[in-house]
mmCIF file of C-alpha atoms in Angstrom:
data_model
loop_
_atom_site.group_PDB
_atom_site.id
_atom_site.type_symbol
_atom_site.label_atom_id
_atom_site.label_comp_id
_atom_site.label_asym_id
_atom_site.label_seq_id
_atom_site.Cartn_x
_atom_site.Cartn_y
_atom_site.Cartn_z
ATOM 1 C CA MET A 1 105.581 5.913 4.532
ATOM 2 C CA ASN A 2 106.848 3.901 1.578
ATOM 3 C CA MET A 3 108.133 5.162 -1.764
ATOM 4 C CA ARG A 4 104.851 4.462 -3.564
ATOM 5 C CA GLU A 5 102.907 6.552 -1.065
ATOM 6 C CA ILE A 6 105.463 9.359 -1.372
ATOM 7 C CA GLN A 7 105.230 9.288 -5.186
ATOM 8 C CA LYS A 8 101.420 9.375 -4.996
ATOM 9 C CA MET A 9 101.609 12.357 -2.642
ATOM 10 C CA GLN A 10 104.042 14.145 -4.963
ATOM 11 C CA GLN A 11 101.760 13.564 -7.972
ATOM 12 C CA LYS A 12 98.764 14.834 -6.020
ATOM 13 C CA LEU A 13 100.723 17.870 -4.878
ATOM 14 C CA MET A 14 101.902 18.646 -8.431
ATOM 15 C CA LYS A 15 98.308 18.474 -9.732
ATOM 16 C CA MET A 16 97.103 20.715 -6.910
ATOM 17 C CA GLN A 17 99.982 23.138 -7.596
ATOM 18 C CA GLU A 18 98.986 23.360 -11.277
ATOM 19 C CA GLU A 19 95.406 24.113 -10.267
ATOM 20 C CA LEU A 20 96.570 26.754 -7.792
ATOM 21 C CA GLU A 21 98.760 28.424 -10.423
ATOM 22 C CA ALA A 22 95.746 28.673 -12.748
ATOM 23 C CA ASN A 23 93.710 30.536 -10.105
ATOM 24 C CA LEU A 24 93.536 34.312 -9.741
ATOM 25 C CA PHE A 25 93.739 36.085 -6.383
ATOM 26 C CA THR A 26 92.438 39.585 -5.733
ATOM 27 C CA GLY A 27 94.122 42.019 -3.384
ATOM 28 C CA THR A 28 92.569 45.354 -2.504
ATOM 29 C CA ALA A 29 93.443 48.539 -0.657
ATOM 30 C CA GLY A 30 91.639 51.743 0.192
ATOM 31 C CA GLY A 31 88.266 50.034 0.449
ATOM 32 C CA GLY A 32 88.506 48.852 -3.146
ATOM 33 C CA ALA A 33 90.008 52.054 -4.579
ATOM 34 C CA VAL A 34 92.930 49.908 -5.774
ATOM 35 C CA THR A 35 92.616 46.290 -6.883
ATOM 36 C CA VAL A 36 95.486 44.009 -7.890
ATOM 37 C CA ILE A 37 94.835 40.608 -9.433
ATOM 38 C CA MET A 38 97.642 38.062 -9.152
ATOM 39 C CA SER A 39 97.950 34.549 -10.511
ATOM 40 C CA GLY A 40 98.897 31.579 -8.383
ATOM 41 C CA LYS A 41 102.371 31.987 -9.911
ATOM 42 C CA TYR A 42 102.703 35.393 -8.190
ATOM 43 C CA GLU A 43 102.340 37.229 -11.523
ATOM 44 C CA ILE A 44 100.311 40.444 -11.428
ATOM 45 C CA THR A 45 97.744 40.120 -14.188
ATOM 46 C CA SER A 46 95.745 43.280 -13.603
ATOM 47 C CA VAL A 47 95.789 46.568 -11.684
ATOM 48 C CA LYS A 48 92.585 48.600 -11.380
ATOM 49 C CA ILE A 49 92.440 52.087 -9.893
ATOM 50 C CA ASP A 50 89.182 53.885 -9.236
ATOM 51 C CA PRO A 51 89.759 57.316 -10.835
ATOM 52 C CA GLU A 52 87.111 58.839 -8.561
ATOM 53 C CA ALA A 53 89.184 57.911 -5.499
ATOM 54 C CA PHE A 54 92.296 59.919 -6.375
ATOM 55 C CA SER A 55 93.298 63.309 -7.662
ATOM 56 C CA ALA A 56 96.667 64.311 -9.110
ATOM 57 C CA ASP A 57 97.638 65.515 -5.621
ATOM 58 C CA ASP A 58 97.095 62.012 -4.208
ATOM 59 C CA ILE A 59 99.819 60.247 -6.228
ATOM 60 C CA GLU A 60 101.854 59.377 -3.132
ATOM 61 C CA GLU A 61 98.796 57.884 -1.440
ATOM 62 C CA LEU A 62 97.972 55.985 -4.648
ATOM 63 C CA GLU A 63 101.486 54.498 -4.772
ATOM 64 C CA VAL A 64 101.128 53.285 -1.175
ATOM 65 C CA MET A 65 97.749 51.712 -1.960
ATOM 66 C CA VAL A 66 99.037 49.927 -5.082
ATOM 67 C CA LYS A 67 101.826 48.444 -2.986
ATOM 68 C CA ALA A 68 99.344 47.451 -0.249
ATOM 69 C CA ALA A 69 96.964 45.832 -2.752
ATOM 70 C CA ALA A 70 99.860 43.898 -4.315
ATOM 71 C CA LYS A 71 100.934 42.683 -0.864
ATOM 72 C CA ASP A 72 97.344 41.653 -0.095
ATOM 73 C CA ALA A 73 97.177 39.602 -3.324
ATOM 74 C CA HIS A 74 100.632 38.111 -2.626
ATOM 75 C CA ASP A 75 99.552 37.101 0.897
ATOM 76 C CA ARG A 76 96.431 35.404 -0.516
ATOM 77 C CA VAL A 77 98.540 33.344 -2.941
ATOM 78 C CA THR A 78 100.954 32.415 -0.125
ATOM 79 C CA ASP A 79 98.054 31.355 2.121
ATOM 80 C CA ALA A 80 96.601 29.214 -0.674
ATOM 81 C CA GLN A 81 100.021 27.612 -1.268
ATOM 82 C CA GLN A 82 100.348 26.794 2.432
ATOM 83 C CA LYS A 83 96.858 25.283 2.575
ATOM 84 C CA LEU A 84 97.676 23.205 -0.506
ATOM 85 C CA VAL A 85 100.841 21.821 1.062
ATOM 86 C CA ASN A 86 99.118 21.131 4.383
ATOM 87 C CA SER A 87 96.213 19.316 2.752
ATOM 88 C CA ALA A 88 98.497 17.257 0.511
ATOM 89 C CA THR A 89 100.877 16.252 3.283
ATOM 90 C CA GLY A 90 98.510 16.204 6.235
ATOM 91 C CA GLY A 91 100.667 18.879 7.850
ATOM 92 C CA MET A 92 103.740 16.671 7.723
ATOM 93 C CA LYS A 93 106.979 18.495 6.844
ATOM 94 C CA ILE A 94 108.668 17.005 3.790
ATOM 95 C CA PRO A 95 112.168 18.238 2.939
ATOM 96 C CA GLY A 96 112.423 20.012 -0.408
ATOM 97 C CA MET A 97 108.737 20.890 -0.676
ATOM 98 C CA PHE A 98 108.103 24.642 -0.544
#
């Protein structure tokens, strides 16, 4: 692989990364009782909690579900990042990239 091909790949990867960062990923827990929306930059943009699903006595359960929904969203962003890198590099490992 020559330098020009590497530069082209880097430009393609940067464009794909920008597109990924603009996307939103939804994580859920409790069958949709808790929803966390996260950007491709791993920033939580929204947290929705179904008030019908919890009572004041369920706060501990709610905390666990918020954490689980955030992890679900985080995992979706990570998966998308990995797919982006694999598609841009053809699965080839390039030092210094993610």
